[in-house]
């Protein structure tokens, strides 16, 4: 994938972007380009928190997933695969940046807080941002 062939933005891209800004984050990349070897990848957002003393200089990358496909399981498999690939590359190229998967409250409650979602989150140490799409607010951080 070349830079002229970036993927389309997720349905909730701007919602999450606005929620991060409301939460005190500065958007530094939209999207955040990763490169490993000859492969280019694009994480939806890169952000930095500079306002509060305890989180000064904290950098994150956020992959937004809407889970609106025909199958929640297929959406989960694709989101997890993409998350793990991005996390591996970020660990090597920007080790001071932490990757999060941003999902709606309903996806969290109906899929990722259920037993299967719990073991996936535990086994793969998936960091989550749970957001309210109507209010454009972050309601939960899972580290």
JSON list of C-alpha atoms in Angstrom, two decimals:
[
{"chain": "A", "resi": 1, "resn": "UNK", "atom": "CA", "xyz": [0.00, 0.00, 0.00]},
{"chain": "A", "resi": 2, "resn": "UNK", "atom": "CA", "xyz": [1.44, 3.34, -0.96]},
{"chain": "A", "resi": 3, "resn": "UNK", "atom": "CA", "xyz": [0.72, 6.68, 0.65]},
{"chain": "A", "resi": 4, "resn": "UNK", "atom": "CA", "xyz": [-1.56, 7.58, -2.25]},
{"chain": "A", "resi": 5, "resn": "UNK", "atom": "CA", "xyz": [-3.62, 4.50, -1.44]},
{"chain": "A", "resi": 6, "resn": "UNK", "atom": "CA", "xyz": [-4.57, 5.06, 2.20]},
{"chain": "A", "resi": 7, "resn": "UNK", "atom": "CA", "xyz": [-7.52, 3.08, 3.57]},
{"chain": "A", "resi": 8, "resn": "UNK", "atom": "CA", "xyz": [-10.88, 4.74, 4.08]},
{"chain": "A", "resi": 9, "resn": "UNK", "atom": "CA", "xyz": [-11.61, 6.19, 7.50]},
{"chain": "A", "resi": 10, "resn": "UNK", "atom": "CA", "xyz": [-13.72, 4.14, 9.89]},
{"chain": "A", "resi": 11, "resn": "UNK", "atom": "CA", "xyz": [-17.35, 5.12, 10.48]},
{"chain": "A", "resi": 12, "resn": "UNK", "atom": "CA", "xyz": [-16.47, 6.45, 13.96]},
{"chain": "A", "resi": 13, "resn": "UNK", "atom": "CA", "xyz": [-13.14, 8.06, 13.06]},
{"chain": "A", "resi": 14, "resn": "UNK", "atom": "CA", "xyz": [-14.24, 11.66, 13.72]},
{"chain": "A", "resi": 15, "resn": "UNK", "atom": "CA", "xyz": [-16.24, 10.65, 16.81]},
{"chain": "A", "resi": 16, "resn": "UNK", "atom": "CA", "xyz": [-13.12, 9.15, 18.41]},
{"chain": "A", "resi": 17, "resn": "UNK", "atom": "CA", "xyz": [-10.98, 12.06, 17.26]},
{"chain": "A", "resi": 18, "resn": "UNK", "atom": "CA", "xyz": [-13.37, 14.53, 18.91]},
{"chain": "A", "resi": 19, "resn": "UNK", "atom": "CA", "xyz": [-13.59, 12.37, 22.06]},
{"chain": "A", "resi": 20, "resn": "UNK", "atom": "CA", "xyz": [-9.80, 12.34, 22.38]},
{"chain": "A", "resi": 21, "resn": "UNK", "atom": "CA", "xyz": [-9.64, 16.11, 21.97]},
{"chain": "A", "resi": 22, "resn": "UNK", "atom": "CA", "xyz": [-12.34, 16.53, 24.65]},
{"chain": "A", "resi": 23, "resn": "UNK", "atom": "CA", "xyz": [-10.27, 14.27, 26.92]},
{"chain": "A", "resi": 24, "resn": "UNK", "atom": "CA", "xyz": [-7.22, 16.54, 26.64]},
{"chain": "A", "resi": 25, "resn": "UNK", "atom": "CA", "xyz": [-5.32, 14.86, 23.81]},
{"chain": "A", "resi": 26, "resn": "UNK", "atom": "CA", "xyz": [-3.69, 16.66, 20.91]},
{"chain": "A", "resi": 27, "resn": "UNK", "atom": "CA", "xyz": [-4.07, 14.85, 17.58]},
{"chain": "A", "resi": 28, "resn": "UNK", "atom": "CA", "xyz": [-0.61, 14.66, 16.04]},
{"chain": "A", "resi": 29, "resn": "UNK", "atom": "CA", "xyz": [-1.31, 12.26, 13.16]},
{"chain": "A", "resi": 30, "resn": "UNK", "atom": "CA", "xyz": [-4.45, 11.60, 11.13]},
{"chain": "A", "resi": 31, "resn": "UNK", "atom": "CA", "xyz": [-3.56, 8.91, 10.12]},
{"chain": "A", "resi": 32, "resn": "UNK", "atom": "CA", "xyz": [-0.35, 7.73, 11.76]},
{"chain": "A", "resi": 33, "resn": "UNK", "atom": "CA", "xyz": [1.84, 6.16, 9.07]},
{"chain": "A", "resi": 34, "resn": "UNK", "atom": "CA", "xyz": [3.89, 3.12, 9.99]},
{"chain": "A", "resi": 35, "resn": "UNK", "atom": "CA", "xyz": [6.53, 1.61, 7.74]},
{"chain": "A", "resi": 36, "resn": "UNK", "atom": "CA", "xyz": [8.27, -1.73, 8.12]},
{"chain": "A", "resi": 37, "resn": "UNK", "atom": "CA", "xyz": [10.38, -2.99, 5.27]},
{"chain": "A", "resi": 38, "resn": "UNK", "atom": "CA", "xyz": [8.49, -2.25, 2.08]},
{"chain": "A", "resi": 39, "resn": "UNK", "atom": "CA", "xyz": [5.09, -2.25, 3.80]},
{"chain": "A", "resi": 40, "resn": "UNK", "atom": "CA", "xyz": [3.19, 0.89, 4.75]},
{"chain": "A", "resi": 41, "resn": "UNK", "atom": "CA", "xyz": [0.41, 0.75, 7.35]},
{"chain": "A", "resi": 42, "resn": "UNK", "atom": "CA", "xyz": [-1.91, 3.44, 8.62]},
{"chain": "A", "resi": 43, "resn": "UNK", "atom": "CA", "xyz": [-3.20, 3.56, 12.19]},
{"chain": "A", "resi": 44, "resn": "UNK", "atom": "CA", "xyz": [-6.25, 5.82, 12.34]},
{"chain": "A", "resi": 45, "resn": "UNK", "atom": "CA", "xyz": [-4.92, 8.39, 14.83]},
{"chain": "A", "resi": 46, "resn": "UNK", "atom": "CA", "xyz": [-1.80, 9.39, 16.67]},
{"chain": "A", "resi": 47, "resn": "UNK", "atom": "CA", "xyz": [-2.17, 11.62, 19.74]},
{"chain": "A", "resi": 48, "resn": "UNK", "atom": "CA", "xyz": [-0.14, 13.13, 22.53]},
{"chain": "A", "resi": 49, "resn": "UNK", "atom": "CA", "xyz": [-1.23, 14.28, 25.96]},
{"chain": "A", "resi": 50, "resn": "UNK", "atom": "CA", "xyz": [0.55, 17.34, 27.19]},
{"chain": "A", "resi": 51, "resn": "UNK", "atom": "CA", "xyz": [-1.92, 18.90, 29.64]},
{"chain": "A", "resi": 52, "resn": "UNK", "atom": "CA", "xyz": [-1.80, 16.91, 32.86]},
{"chain": "A", "resi": 53, "resn": "UNK", "atom": "CA", "xyz": [1.40, 16.40, 34.82]},
{"chain": "A", "resi": 54, "resn": "UNK", "atom": "CA", "xyz": [0.90, 12.67, 35.41]},
{"chain": "A", "resi": 55, "resn": "UNK", "atom": "CA", "xyz": [0.44, 12.00, 31.70]},
{"chain": "A", "resi": 56, "resn": "UNK", "atom": "CA", "xyz": [2.82, 14.59, 30.29]},
{"chain": "A", "resi": 57, "resn": "UNK", "atom": "CA", "xyz": [4.40, 13.51, 27.05]},
{"chain": "A", "resi": 58, "resn": "UNK", "atom": "CA", "xyz": [2.29, 10.36, 26.79]},
{"chain": "A", "resi": 59, "resn": "UNK", "atom": "CA", "xyz": [1.86, 9.20, 23.18]},
{"chain": "A", "resi": 60, "resn": "UNK", "atom": "CA", "xyz": [-0.80, 6.87, 21.85]},
{"chain": "A", "resi": 61, "resn": "UNK", "atom": "CA", "xyz": [-1.91, 5.38, 18.56]},
{"chain": "A", "resi": 62, "resn": "UNK", "atom": "CA", "xyz": [-5.60, 4.61, 18.12]},
{"chain": "A", "resi": 63, "resn": "UNK", "atom": "CA", "xyz": [-7.16, 2.14, 15.71]},
{"chain": "A", "resi": 64, "resn": "UNK", "atom": "CA", "xyz": [-10.91, 2.79, 15.42]},
{"chain": "A", "resi": 65, "resn": "UNK", "atom": "CA", "xyz": [-13.21, -0.16, 14.72]},
{"chain": "A", "resi": 66, "resn": "UNK", "atom": "CA", "xyz": [-16.97, 0.09, 14.19]},
{"chain": "A", "resi": 67, "resn": "UNK", "atom": "CA", "xyz": [-17.87, -3.64, 14.13]},
{"chain": "A", "resi": 68, "resn": "UNK", "atom": "CA", "xyz": [-20.69, -3.13, 11.61]},
{"chain": "A", "resi": 69, "resn": "UNK", "atom": "CA", "xyz": [-19.93, -6.14, 9.40]},
{"chain": "A", "resi": 70, "resn": "UNK", "atom": "CA", "xyz": [-22.19, -9.14, 8.92]},
{"chain": "A", "resi": 71, "resn": "UNK", "atom": "CA", "xyz": [-20.39, -11.08, 11.68]},
{"chain": "A", "resi": 72, "resn": "UNK", "atom": "CA", "xyz": [-19.11, -9.83, 15.04]},
{"chain": "A", "resi": 73, "resn": "UNK", "atom": "CA", "xyz": [-16.66, -12.73, 15.09]},
{"chain": "A", "resi": 74, "resn": "UNK", "atom": "CA", "xyz": [-15.24, -11.81, 11.69]},
{"chain": "A", "resi": 75, "resn": "UNK", "atom": "CA", "xyz": [-14.97, -8.17, 12.78]},
{"chain": "A", "resi": 76, "resn": "UNK", "atom": "CA", "xyz": [-13.20, -9.27, 15.97]},
{"chain": "A", "resi": 77, "resn": "UNK", "atom": "CA", "xyz": [-10.77, -11.52, 14.10]},
{"chain": "A", "resi": 78, "resn": "UNK", "atom": "CA", "xyz": [-9.90, -8.74, 11.64]},
{"chain": "A", "resi": 79, "resn": "UNK", "atom": "CA", "xyz": [-9.59, -6.08, 14.34]},
{"chain": "A", "resi": 80, "resn": "UNK", "atom": "CA", "xyz": [-7.38, -8.31, 16.51]},
{"chain": "A", "resi": 81, "resn": "UNK", "atom": "CA", "xyz": [-5.12, -9.22, 13.60]},
{"chain": "A", "resi": 82, "resn": "UNK", "atom": "CA", "xyz": [-4.70, -5.61, 12.58]},
{"chain": "A", "resi": 83, "resn": "UNK", "atom": "CA", "xyz": [-4.11, -4.56, 16.20]},
{"chain": "A", "resi": 84, "resn": "UNK", "atom": "CA", "xyz": [-1.38, -7.18, 16.70]},
{"chain": "A", "resi": 85, "resn": "UNK", "atom": "CA", "xyz": [0.41, -6.28, 13.45]},
{"chain": "A", "resi": 86, "resn": "UNK", "atom": "CA", "xyz": [0.36, -2.56, 14.30]},
{"chain": "A", "resi": 87, "resn": "UNK", "atom": "CA", "xyz": [1.48, -3.21, 17.88]},
{"chain": "A", "resi": 88, "resn": "UNK", "atom": "CA", "xyz": [4.49, -5.23, 16.68]},
{"chain": "A", "resi": 89, "resn": "UNK", "atom": "CA", "xyz": [5.59, -2.47, 14.31]},
{"chain": "A", "resi": 90, "resn": "UNK", "atom": "CA", "xyz": [4.97, 0.33, 16.83]},
{"chain": "A", "resi": 91, "resn": "UNK", "atom": "CA", "xyz": [7.00, -1.55, 19.46]},
{"chain": "A", "resi": 92, "resn": "UNK", "atom": "CA", "xyz": [9.98, -1.43, 17.11]},
{"chain": "A", "resi": 93, "resn": "UNK", "atom": "CA", "xyz": [9.54, 1.99, 15.50]},
{"chain": "A", "resi": 94, "resn": "UNK", "atom": "CA", "xyz": [7.96, 4.10, 18.26]},
{"chain": "A", "resi": 95, "resn": "UNK", "atom": "CA", "xyz": [8.40, 2.22, 21.55]},
{"chain": "A", "resi": 96, "resn": "UNK", "atom": "CA", "xyz": [7.20, 5.24, 23.55]},
{"chain": "A", "resi": 97, "resn": "UNK", "atom": "CA", "xyz": [3.77, 5.08, 21.85]},
{"chain": "A", "resi": 98, "resn": "UNK", "atom": "CA", "xyz": [1.00, 2.81, 23.18]},
{"chain": "A", "resi": 99, "resn": "UNK", "atom": "CA", "xyz": [-1.60, 1.32, 20.82]},
{"chain": "A", "resi": 100, "resn": "UNK", "atom": "CA", "xyz": [-5.31, 1.30, 21.65]},
{"chain": "A", "resi": 101, "resn": "UNK", "atom": "CA", "xyz": [-8.31, -0.22, 19.91]},
{"chain": "A", "resi": 102, "resn": "UNK", "atom": "CA", "xyz": [-11.28, 2.19, 20.03]},
{"chain": "A", "resi": 103, "resn": "UNK", "atom": "CA", "xyz": [-14.72, 0.59, 20.18]},
{"chain": "A", "resi": 104, "resn": "UNK", "atom": "CA", "xyz": [-18.27, 1.64, 21.04]},
{"chain": "A", "resi": 105, "resn": "UNK", "atom": "CA", "xyz": [-19.90, 0.92, 24.39]},
{"chain": "A", "resi": 106, "resn": "UNK", "atom": "CA", "xyz": [-22.21, -1.60, 22.73]},
{"chain": "A", "resi": 107, "resn": "UNK", "atom": "CA", "xyz": [-19.32, -3.56, 21.17]},
{"chain": "A", "resi": 108, "resn": "UNK", "atom": "CA", "xyz": [-17.61, -3.62, 24.55]},
{"chain": "A", "resi": 109, "resn": "UNK", "atom": "CA", "xyz": [-20.68, -4.84, 26.43]},
{"chain": "A", "resi": 110, "resn": "UNK", "atom": "CA", "xyz": [-21.95, -7.28, 23.78]},
{"chain": "A", "resi": 111, "resn": "UNK", "atom": "CA", "xyz": [-18.62, -8.75, 22.67]},
{"chain": "A", "resi": 112, "resn": "UNK", "atom": "CA", "xyz": [-15.47, -7.77, 24.54]},
{"chain": "A", "resi": 113, "resn": "UNK", "atom": "CA", "xyz": [-16.83, -8.02, 28.08]},
{"chain": "A", "resi": 114, "resn": "UNK", "atom": "CA", "xyz": [-18.28, -11.47, 27.35]},
{"chain": "A", "resi": 115, "resn": "UNK", "atom": "CA", "xyz": [-16.18, -14.60, 28.19]},
{"chain": "A", "resi": 116, "resn": "UNK", "atom": "CA", "xyz": [-14.61, -14.83, 24.69]},
{"chain": "A", "resi": 117, "resn": "UNK", "atom": "CA", "xyz": [-13.77, -11.14, 24.68]},
{"chain": "A", "resi": 118, "resn": "UNK", "atom": "CA", "xyz": [-12.29, -11.42, 28.17]},
{"chain": "A", "resi": 119, "resn": "UNK", "atom": "CA", "xyz": [-9.84, -14.16, 27.20]},
{"chain": "A", "resi": 120, "resn": "UNK", "atom": "CA", "xyz": [-8.88, -12.34, 23.99]},
{"chain": "A", "resi": 121, "resn": "UNK", "atom": "CA", "xyz": [-8.20, -9.14, 25.94]},
{"chain": "A", "resi": 122, "resn": "UNK", "atom": "CA", "xyz": [-6.22, -11.03, 28.59]},
{"chain": "A", "resi": 123, "resn": "UNK", "atom": "CA", "xyz": [-4.24, -13.32, 26.29]},
{"chain": "A", "resi": 124, "resn": "UNK", "atom": "CA", "xyz": [-3.31, -10.61, 23.77]},
{"chain": "A", "resi": 125, "resn": "UNK", "atom": "CA", "xyz": [-3.18, -7.69, 26.23]},
{"chain": "A", "resi": 126, "resn": "UNK", "atom": "CA", "xyz": [-5.45, -5.54, 24.08]},
{"chain": "A", "resi": 127, "resn": "UNK", "atom": "CA", "xyz": [-5.67, -1.94, 25.27]},
{"chain": "A", "resi": 128, "resn": "UNK", "atom": "CA", "xyz": [-9.10, -0.42, 24.69]},
{"chain": "A", "resi": 129, "resn": "UNK", "atom": "CA", "xyz": [-10.74, 2.96, 24.45]},
{"chain": "A", "resi": 130, "resn": "UNK", "atom": "CA", "xyz": [-14.48, 2.57, 24.91]},
{"chain": "A", "resi": 131, "resn": "UNK", "atom": "CA", "xyz": [-16.42, 5.55, 23.60]},
{"chain": "A", "resi": 132, "resn": "UNK", "atom": "CA", "xyz": [-19.98, 6.88, 23.53]},
{"chain": "A", "resi": 133, "resn": "UNK", "atom": "CA", "xyz": [-20.72, 7.69, 19.93]},
{"chain": "A", "resi": 134, "resn": "UNK", "atom": "CA", "xyz": [-23.60, 10.10, 20.60]},
{"chain": "A", "resi": 135, "resn": "UNK", "atom": "CA", "xyz": [-21.72, 12.24, 23.14]},
{"chain": "A", "resi": 136, "resn": "UNK", "atom": "CA", "xyz": [-18.35, 11.84, 21.40]},
{"chain": "A", "resi": 137, "resn": "UNK", "atom": "CA", "xyz": [-16.83, 10.98, 24.78]},
{"chain": "A", "resi": 138, "resn": "UNK", "atom": "CA", "xyz": [-14.44, 8.39, 26.11]},
{"chain": "A", "resi": 139, "resn": "UNK", "atom": "CA", "xyz": [-16.18, 6.40, 28.82]},
{"chain": "A", "resi": 140, "resn": "UNK", "atom": "CA", "xyz": [-13.50, 3.84, 29.66]},
{"chain": "A", "resi": 141, "resn": "UNK", "atom": "CA", "xyz": [-9.79, 3.16, 29.20]},
{"chain": "A", "resi": 142, "resn": "UNK", "atom": "CA", "xyz": [-8.60, -0.45, 29.45]},
{"chain": "A", "resi": 143, "resn": "UNK", "atom": "CA", "xyz": [-4.83, -0.80, 29.76]}
]
